[in-house]
Amino acid sequence: AFIGITFLHIVFGELGPKYTAIANPLSISLRLVRPLGAFYVLFKPAIWLLHRSSNFLLQTVLRRQPVPSTELVHSEEELRLILEQSEKSQEVSSLGRSLLMNVLDLRDRVVRDIMTPRGESVYLNLEDDFETKVKKAIESRHTRFPLCRENLDNTVGLIHIKELLPMMRDPHPDLLKIKRELIPLPEMLPLEKLLKLFLGKHAHLAMVVDEFGGTVGMVTLENVLEELVGDIQDEFDADKEEFRKINENEFAVAGSLGLYELTDVTGLELESADVSTIGGYVTHLLGHLPKQGEQVKIDNYVVTVSQTDGRRVNQLHFRKVSEAPATAPASAKLS
């Protein structure tokens, strides 16, 4: 009798209703929402009493704290697993899964990972004549520029090109009259907070500073959005190939490729508290500015500096090997 009752309970009380609901989730939900709501209201006092009684037992008899309600929700890893399973069952599209995964990744990345480095940032110098400023702004094809005295360490504000060009009719143009506030940000600020700041202040450009207050680069709202949806290219953006697969054991990357981006495209996981790009990683490993042709061993890859401008690494070549060459440095860990 016990076995029969157990069988009936499992089949008709659990598995049957569950499979029926999975097969017709929308219609079943619409039919049950009101009865379930009524049951919730009816049994809420009893649920509250049982909950408080169990917490009292834990605290007084077992001397343990009850589990916080926040621990009963899904963790980040559980959400990732749910998204993967939902994609396999075609409940979520590949694009939808990718977007949601990128949202979860946002909190693990910082401004330094996506900023435009100082050496590549375009700014307007107050010491230049007005014609030079306008020419520089037009040639850059950007819309927003830091306004500085001589260099980026002396930034006084932000200039928008739509306010700059009308001043060409002014016989005595003064950019200080049209400058806006330029937000300074720490380079280790999480991207999740950066996006919230941009949206809250309706800003599109911010200045990135290091722990000593020196300017290390610029970051835009577009940089953050590209972390969610991928590269955003307009008619002025030139195609930039940061990763090129040569064959199964070889590939080439730009020195400016971020370490986390390298992980995404190759599976090679590199971490460093000091640098954020693969070019900086190789430079740190070598201990000096690399020269063209220099090699370093990273995991089971021999990495060759294939192009450099004397100040930074522009291009790297990765070749997978079973063993490190005798002349190659053996360390690839950065503390």
Coordinates of C-alpha atoms in Angstrom, one line a residue:
A1 CA 0.0 0.0 0.0
F2 CA 2.8 2.4 0.9
I3 CA 4.6 1.8 -2.4
G4 CA 1.4 2.3 -4.3
I5 CA 0.5 5.6 -2.5
T6 CA 4.1 6.8 -3.1
F7 CA 3.9 5.9 -6.8
L8 CA 0.5 7.7 -7.2
H9 CA 1.8 10.8 -5.3
I10 CA 4.9 11.1 -7.4
V11 CA 3.3 10.5 -10.7
F12 CA 0.0 12.3 -10.3
G13 CA 1.0 14.8 -7.6
E14 CA 4.4 16.0 -8.8
L15 CA 5.7 14.7 -12.2
G16 CA 2.3 14.9 -14.1
P17 CA 1.5 18.5 -13.1
K18 CA 5.1 19.6 -13.6
Y19 CA 5.4 18.2 -17.1
T20 CA 2.0 19.6 -18.0
A21 CA 3.0 23.1 -16.8
I22 CA 6.3 22.9 -18.7
A23 CA 4.6 21.9 -21.9
N24 CA 2.0 24.8 -21.6
P25 CA 3.5 27.4 -19.3
L26 CA 1.5 30.4 -20.4
S27 CA -2.0 28.9 -20.4
I28 CA -1.4 27.0 -17.1
S29 CA 0.0 30.2 -15.5
L30 CA -3.0 32.2 -16.5
R31 CA -5.4 29.6 -15.1
L32 CA -3.6 29.2 -11.8
V33 CA -2.6 32.8 -11.0
R34 CA -5.8 33.7 -9.2
P35 CA -6.2 30.4 -7.2
L36 CA -2.5 30.6 -6.2
G37 CA -3.0 34.3 -5.1
A38 CA -6.0 33.3 -3.0
F39 CA -4.0 30.4 -1.4
Y40 CA -1.1 32.8 -0.7
V41 CA -3.4 35.2 1.1
L42 CA -5.2 32.4 3.0
F43 CA -2.1 30.7 4.3
K44 CA 0.2 33.7 4.7
P45 CA -0.4 33.9 8.5
A46 CA 0.4 30.2 8.9
I47 CA 3.5 30.6 6.7
W48 CA 4.6 33.6 8.8
L49 CA 4.1 31.6 12.1
L50 CA 6.1 28.6 10.8
H51 CA 8.9 30.9 9.5
R52 CA 9.2 32.8 12.8
S53 CA 9.0 29.6 14.8
S54 CA 11.9 28.0 12.8
N55 CA 14.0 31.1 13.2
F56 CA 13.3 31.2 17.0
L57 CA 14.4 27.5 17.2
L58 CA 17.6 28.2 15.3
Q59 CA 18.6 31.2 17.4
T60 CA 17.6 29.9 20.9
V61 CA 18.2 26.1 20.7
L62 CA 20.8 25.6 18.0
R63 CA 22.5 29.0 18.4
R64 CA 22.6 29.6 14.7
Q65 CA 21.5 32.6 12.6
P66 CA 18.7 32.1 10.1
V67 CA 19.5 32.1 6.4
P68 CA 19.0 35.7 5.0
S69 CA 16.4 35.9 2.4
T70 CA 19.0 37.2 -0.1
E71 CA 20.7 33.8 0.0
L72 CA 17.5 32.2 -1.3
V73 CA 17.8 34.0 -4.7
H74 CA 19.8 32.8 -7.7
S75 CA 23.5 33.4 -7.6
E76 CA 25.4 34.7 -10.6
E77 CA 26.7 31.3 -11.5
E78 CA 23.2 29.9 -11.3
L79 CA 21.9 32.7 -13.6
R80 CA 24.7 31.8 -16.1
L81 CA 23.7 28.2 -16.0
I82 CA 20.0 29.1 -16.5
L83 CA 20.9 31.2 -19.5
E84 CA 23.0 28.4 -21.1
Q85 CA 20.2 25.9 -20.6
S86 CA 17.6 28.4 -21.9
E87 CA 19.6 28.9 -25.0
K88 CA 19.9 25.1 -25.6
S89 CA 16.1 24.8 -25.2
Q90 CA 15.6 27.8 -27.5
E91 CA 13.8 29.7 -24.9
V92 CA 16.4 32.5 -25.2
S93 CA 18.2 33.4 -28.4
S94 CA 22.0 33.4 -28.8
L95 CA 22.0 37.2 -29.0
G96 CA 19.8 37.5 -25.9
R97 CA 22.1 35.1 -23.9
S98 CA 25.2 37.0 -25.1
L99 CA 23.7 40.4 -24.0
L100 CA 22.7 39.0 -20.6
M101 CA 26.1 37.4 -20.1
N102 CA 27.8 40.7 -20.9
V103 CA 25.6 42.4 -18.3
L104 CA 26.8 39.9 -15.7
D105 CA 30.4 40.5 -16.8
L106 CA 30.1 44.2 -16.4
R107 CA 30.7 44.2 -12.7
D108 CA 34.0 42.3 -13.1
R109 CA 35.6 44.9 -15.5
V110 CA 36.9 48.3 -14.7
V111 CA 37.4 51.6 -16.5
R112 CA 41.1 50.8 -17.2
D113 CA 40.0 47.8 -19.3
I114 CA 38.1 49.9 -21.9
M115 CA 39.5 53.4 -21.8
T116 CA 41.3 55.1 -24.6
P117 CA 44.9 55.5 -23.4
R118 CA 46.3 59.0 -22.9
G119 CA 48.6 58.7 -25.9
E120 CA 45.6 58.1 -28.2
S121 CA 43.3 60.7 -26.7
V122 CA 42.5 63.8 -28.8
Y123 CA 42.3 67.1 -26.9
L124 CA 42.1 70.8 -27.6
N125 CA 45.0 73.0 -26.3
L126 CA 44.1 76.4 -25.1
E127 CA 47.5 77.6 -26.1
D128 CA 46.8 76.9 -29.8
D129 CA 45.1 79.4 -32.0
F130 CA 41.4 78.9 -32.8
E131 CA 42.0 77.7 -36.4
T132 CA 44.3 75.0 -35.2
K133 CA 41.7 73.8 -32.6
V134 CA 38.9 73.7 -35.2
K135 CA 41.1 71.8 -37.7
K136 CA 42.2 69.3 -35.1
A137 CA 38.5 68.7 -34.1
I138 CA 37.3 68.2 -37.6
E139 CA 40.2 65.9 -38.6
S140 CA 39.6 63.7 -35.5
R141 CA 36.0 63.1 -36.5
H142 CA 35.0 63.1 -32.8
T143 CA 32.3 65.2 -31.2
R144 CA 33.6 65.8 -27.7
F145 CA 37.0 66.9 -26.6
P146 CA 38.9 67.7 -23.4
L147 CA 39.9 71.3 -23.2
C148 CA 43.4 71.5 -21.7
R149 CA 46.3 73.9 -21.0
E150 CA 49.2 72.3 -22.8
N151 CA 48.5 68.7 -21.8
L152 CA 45.8 66.4 -20.3
D153 CA 47.1 66.8 -16.8
N154 CA 45.8 70.4 -16.9
T155 CA 42.2 69.8 -18.2
V156 CA 39.8 72.6 -17.6
G157 CA 36.6 71.3 -19.2
L158 CA 34.8 69.6 -22.1
I159 CA 34.1 71.1 -25.5
H160 CA 31.3 69.9 -27.9
I161 CA 31.9 70.4 -31.6
K162 CA 28.3 71.7 -32.1
E163 CA 29.2 74.6 -29.9
L164 CA 32.8 75.0 -31.3
L165 CA 31.9 75.4 -35.0
P166 CA 29.5 78.4 -34.5
M167 CA 32.3 80.3 -32.8
M168 CA 34.1 80.5 -36.2
R169 CA 31.9 83.6 -36.8
D170 CA 33.1 85.2 -33.5
P171 CA 36.0 87.7 -34.1
H172 CA 37.4 86.9 -30.6
P173 CA 36.4 83.2 -29.8
D174 CA 36.9 82.1 -26.2
L175 CA 36.5 78.4 -25.6
L176 CA 36.3 79.0 -21.8
K177 CA 32.8 80.5 -22.4
I178 CA 31.4 77.3 -23.9
K179 CA 33.3 74.6 -21.8
R180 CA 31.3 72.1 -19.9
E181 CA 32.2 70.0 -16.8
L182 CA 34.4 67.0 -17.5
I183 CA 34.0 64.2 -14.9
P184 CA 37.2 62.7 -13.5
L185 CA 37.0 59.0 -12.7
P186 CA 39.4 56.5 -11.0
E187 CA 40.8 53.9 -13.4
M188 CA 39.7 51.0 -11.2
L189 CA 36.0 52.1 -11.1
P190 CA 33.8 49.1 -12.0
L191 CA 32.0 49.5 -15.4
E192 CA 28.6 48.9 -13.7
K193 CA 29.1 52.0 -11.6
L194 CA 30.5 53.9 -14.6
L195 CA 27.3 53.2 -16.7
K196 CA 25.2 54.3 -13.8
L197 CA 27.2 57.5 -13.5
F198 CA 27.0 58.3 -17.2
L199 CA 23.2 57.7 -17.2
G200 CA 22.7 59.7 -14.0
K201 CA 24.7 62.7 -15.2
H202 CA 23.7 62.5 -18.9
A203 CA 27.4 62.4 -19.7
H204 CA 29.1 60.9 -22.7
L205 CA 32.8 61.5 -21.9
A206 CA 34.9 61.2 -18.7
M207 CA 38.5 61.7 -17.8
V208 CA 40.3 58.7 -16.3
V209 CA 42.9 59.5 -13.5
D210 CA 45.3 57.3 -11.6
E211 CA 45.9 57.2 -7.8
F212 CA 48.2 60.3 -8.1
G213 CA 45.7 62.4 -10.0
G214 CA 47.4 62.2 -13.3
T215 CA 45.3 61.7 -16.5
V216 CA 45.8 58.2 -17.9
G217 CA 43.1 58.2 -20.6
M218 CA 39.5 58.9 -21.6
V219 CA 36.4 56.8 -21.5
T220 CA 33.1 57.3 -23.3
L221 CA 29.5 56.0 -22.9
E222 CA 30.1 54.2 -26.3
N223 CA 33.0 52.3 -24.7
V224 CA 30.7 50.9 -22.1
L225 CA 27.8 50.1 -24.5
E226 CA 30.3 48.2 -26.7
E227 CA 30.9 45.9 -23.7
L228 CA 27.2 45.0 -23.8
V229 CA 26.4 44.8 -27.6
G230 CA 29.8 44.5 -29.2
D231 CA 31.7 47.0 -31.5
I232 CA 29.6 50.0 -32.6
Q233 CA 30.9 51.4 -35.8
D234 CA 29.7 54.5 -37.7
E235 CA 30.7 55.7 -41.1
F236 CA 33.8 57.3 -39.7
D237 CA 35.2 54.3 -37.9
A238 CA 38.0 52.5 -39.6
D239 CA 38.0 48.7 -39.4
K240 CA 40.6 47.6 -36.8
E241 CA 41.6 44.0 -36.8
E242 CA 42.6 43.1 -33.2
F243 CA 42.6 39.4 -33.6
R244 CA 43.5 37.3 -36.7
K245 CA 43.6 33.5 -36.7
I246 CA 46.4 32.1 -38.9
N247 CA 45.9 28.4 -38.3
E248 CA 45.0 26.0 -35.5
N249 CA 48.2 26.7 -33.6
E250 CA 48.9 30.4 -34.5
F251 CA 47.2 33.7 -34.3
A252 CA 48.1 37.4 -34.3
V253 CA 46.7 40.1 -32.0
A254 CA 47.0 43.8 -31.6
G255 CA 49.0 45.0 -28.5
S256 CA 46.0 47.1 -27.5
L257 CA 43.8 44.0 -27.1
G258 CA 42.5 43.7 -23.5
L259 CA 43.4 40.7 -21.4
Y260 CA 39.7 39.8 -20.9
E261 CA 39.1 40.1 -24.7
L262 CA 42.0 37.8 -25.3
T263 CA 40.4 35.3 -23.0
D264 CA 37.1 35.6 -24.9
V265 CA 38.6 34.9 -28.3
T266 CA 41.4 32.4 -27.4
G267 CA 40.5 30.9 -24.0
L268 CA 43.9 32.0 -22.7
E269 CA 43.3 33.3 -19.2
L270 CA 45.8 36.0 -18.1
E271 CA 45.4 38.2 -15.0
S272 CA 47.4 41.2 -13.8
A273 CA 46.8 44.0 -11.3
D274 CA 49.2 46.2 -13.2
V275 CA 48.3 46.1 -16.9
S276 CA 45.1 45.6 -18.8
T277 CA 46.3 44.9 -22.4
I278 CA 48.3 42.0 -23.9
G279 CA 50.9 44.5 -25.1
G280 CA 51.4 45.8 -21.5
Y281 CA 51.4 42.2 -20.2
V282 CA 54.3 41.3 -22.5
T283 CA 56.2 44.5 -21.7
H284 CA 55.8 43.8 -18.0
L285 CA 57.1 40.2 -18.5
L286 CA 60.2 41.4 -20.4
G287 CA 60.9 44.2 -17.9
H288 CA 61.7 46.7 -20.7
L289 CA 60.3 48.2 -23.8
P290 CA 60.2 45.3 -26.3
K291 CA 62.0 45.3 -29.6
Q292 CA 60.7 43.8 -32.7
G293 CA 61.5 40.0 -32.8
E294 CA 61.8 39.6 -29.0
Q295 CA 60.0 36.5 -27.6
V296 CA 58.4 35.5 -24.3
K297 CA 56.8 32.3 -23.2
I298 CA 53.2 32.5 -22.0
D299 CA 51.6 29.2 -20.9
N300 CA 52.1 26.9 -23.9
Y301 CA 52.6 29.8 -26.4
V302 CA 55.7 31.4 -27.7
V303 CA 54.8 35.1 -28.2
T304 CA 56.8 37.2 -30.6
V305 CA 56.8 41.0 -30.8
S306 CA 56.1 41.4 -34.5
Q307 CA 55.5 45.2 -34.6
T308 CA 56.4 48.0 -32.2
D309 CA 56.8 51.8 -32.5
G310 CA 59.6 52.0 -29.9
R311 CA 57.2 53.0 -27.1
R312 CA 54.6 50.3 -27.1
V313 CA 53.8 47.0 -28.7
N314 CA 51.5 47.2 -31.7
Q315 CA 51.3 43.6 -32.9
L316 CA 52.0 40.2 -31.3
H317 CA 52.3 36.7 -32.9
F318 CA 51.3 33.6 -30.8
R319 CA 52.5 30.2 -31.7
K320 CA 51.4 27.1 -29.7
V321 CA 54.2 24.7 -28.7
S322 CA 54.5 21.6 -26.6
E323 CA 57.6 22.7 -24.8
A324 CA 59.3 26.1 -24.2
P325 CA 62.4 26.9 -26.3
A326 CA 65.6 27.0 -24.2
T327 CA 66.0 30.7 -24.9
A328 CA 62.5 31.8 -24.0
P329 CA 61.7 33.3 -20.6
A330 CA 59.7 30.7 -18.6
S331 CA 57.6 33.0 -16.4
A332 CA 54.2 34.3 -17.4
K333 CA 52.7 35.2 -14.1
L334 CA 52.3 38.8 -13.0
S335 CA 51.7 39.5 -9.4

